Amino acid sequence: MRLLATQSHVVHGYVGNKAATFPLQCLGWDVDCCNSVQFSNHTGYGLDKVRGNATTESQLDNTLQGVIQNFPHDYDALLSGYLPHAESIRLMGCHYAEYKRQNPHALWLLDPVMGDEGELYVSESVVPEYKRLIFGPDVGIDIITPNQFELELLHGSPVTTLSELNDVLHGMHRFIPIIVVSSLDTRLFNDPNNIFIAASQAGKPPVILRVPLIDSYFTGIGDIFSALLIDRIYKQRDELNLVSCVNDTLNVVQDVLKVTRDHSPRGVTMGSTLMKESELKIIECRDLYEGPGEEQGLQFKYKVLY
Amino acid sequence: MVFNRDAMTRISTRKVLSIQSHVVHGYVGNKAATFPLQYQGWDVDALNTVQFSNHPGYGHFTGFRYDAGHLCEILEQGLAKSLEIQYDAVLMGYLPGVESLRKIGEAVGEMSARDPDLKWVLDPVLGDNGKLYVSGENVDAYKQILRHNKIHLVTPNQFEMETLTGVKIQDLESLKSSIEQFQKLYPRVNKIVVTSLELKNGYICACCDGGKIQYASVPRINAHFSGTGDLFSALLLNALVPPAGQTPPTLAQALLLVISLVDLILRRTLELSLSKDDVLPVTINDLKLIQCRDLLVGKHQNKELDAQIRLVDLN
């Protein structure tokens, strides 16, 4: 199993490719990382503490072009996460779509990383670029994993009720077969103590999953989530049970968060000097990535949207 | 700490800054070093000196180098000054430009001067099989680094050892002279492992610690593997710098462990890479590191090799 992943690289800590690669390798994947940036650390340390540069558009284009040209059929899966500019998203999209045309059986997961909780952390020009990829003809994306804010950006307006959510997902399935909304707005459920996730497969009613909130400052969760999810979906691709894939992924993510919380100082906030002690314990969790599998059942399954 | 679902065994995580090349596809440089170290319980901060599509052994590759300014800004302003990360070790491999090499050499030298416990492992990547693949200026820059810094371990191959000492190595006698010359020229280097030597009397690996020079005959696999040197240095680092609370082995013990493990990894790589029409010797472009996870955590012994391999004193 070989996967091509295009997202950020931080020298220190675990977000982007650093959060995705090791868990996937532990699960047996050869992970080929194309880095969209090389930064010293993630932005949670404070914006003034991030050193390094984004990979320029021509560098990214040139690197991906060499990869696809030299290994035209090597990849079983394609993953993309944070890309800094509209142009780098467009280039990744072109190369991945070309690969997908030549290899229709490869699985492509796109995480449209744009922001969270009402705050955009990329330039506004990124939004239409993701829309072009996701709603474009013959692009070949199989899975997207937006959070609620990103889903709303893609949809173009807020999603305030579960029935609206159902309609939005239904509409998007005309373009994308699998949509997993990694964190829904808790106001939809009037419950701040849990996190709600939507797992939606074209032609089936969306399912809401619920996991207890682990209250601490974590960065990189979305990246490990999408990495574990593509592993689960790939391994079940012939007979997919999406809810079981998401449930299993959530189990592992919860375990990683618990280990991280139990070994991090309390009271860490954005820009805190304690941040370097609060990185996800990706290495320490080496033996947890396989997950509990079937034995746990679907303990996070909460509600089906009809 | 590594958490094991069954045993809940806990081992403290070690921290290394690894400064080497990055390839998207395949396993050389940081891609060869990072996963084995992570799987053995290291937090690996990988500072990539280049990003190439694949290693040059494929014939065609694309990508780019990071310039000295970018690398130094991350290392000095970011990791050292702003984050104040305490590393157990720095692993330094391929650095393409002479400016990067000099500046990174200075920056790591300063880190090492500030922190007497920091173990600096330097693989002086200059060339192989009689051919330099960097400029003459790079050779001088490596010599400067080796002369002026407290380096825990240096891991040249035969050609690099010859280049750094000016002594041509043909037999055990000239190997001994070369190592003695190295100690004279670079007295601040603590330990030396010459990773692959082809002498009249066969293939050997040599090491020198505290003036004592030893060598071992190593099994020859009839194939060429890219990335072996990078894997070898990473595994030596792992063996030489154990988790907190454990006593480090002697260099000789560490070397035997690593020779034995690398032999297992190469044999499995060959087995998984060969198709039935292949005629030996073959060139293997990519180590099968992911498929060797069980070997990396010591689940299998190399009984045949371990029963035979001996270190012989050279002085």
Short mmCIF file of N, CA and C in Angstrom, two decimals, chain A residues 9 46 60 74 90 250 271:
data_model
loop_
_atom_site.label_atom_id
_atom_site.label_comp_id
_atom_site.label_asym_id
_atom_site.label_seq_id
_atom_site.Cartn_x
_atom_site.Cartn_y
_atom_site.Cartn_z
N HIS A 9 4.81 20.56 6.40
CA HIS A 9 5.84 19.89 7.21
C HIS A 9 6.34 20.86 8.27
N GLY A 46 2.37 30.73 18.46
CA GLY A 46 2.35 32.17 18.22
C GLY A 46 2.90 32.42 16.83
N LEU A 60 6.61 23.35 -5.98
CA LEU A 60 5.60 22.32 -5.73
C LEU A 60 5.20 21.63 -7.03
N ASP A 74 2.06 4.07 -8.96
CA ASP A 74 2.51 3.51 -7.67
C ASP A 74 1.54 3.71 -6.51
N ARG A 90 -4.50 24.60 -6.58
CA ARG A 90 -4.80 24.32 -7.98
C ARG A 90 -3.80 23.30 -8.56
N LEU A 250 -12.41 7.45 15.22
CA LEU A 250 -12.65 8.26 16.42
C LEU A 250 -12.10 7.58 17.67
N GLY A 271 0.04 30.31 21.92
CA GLY A 271 1.19 31.16 22.18
C GLY A 271 1.91 30.84 23.50
#
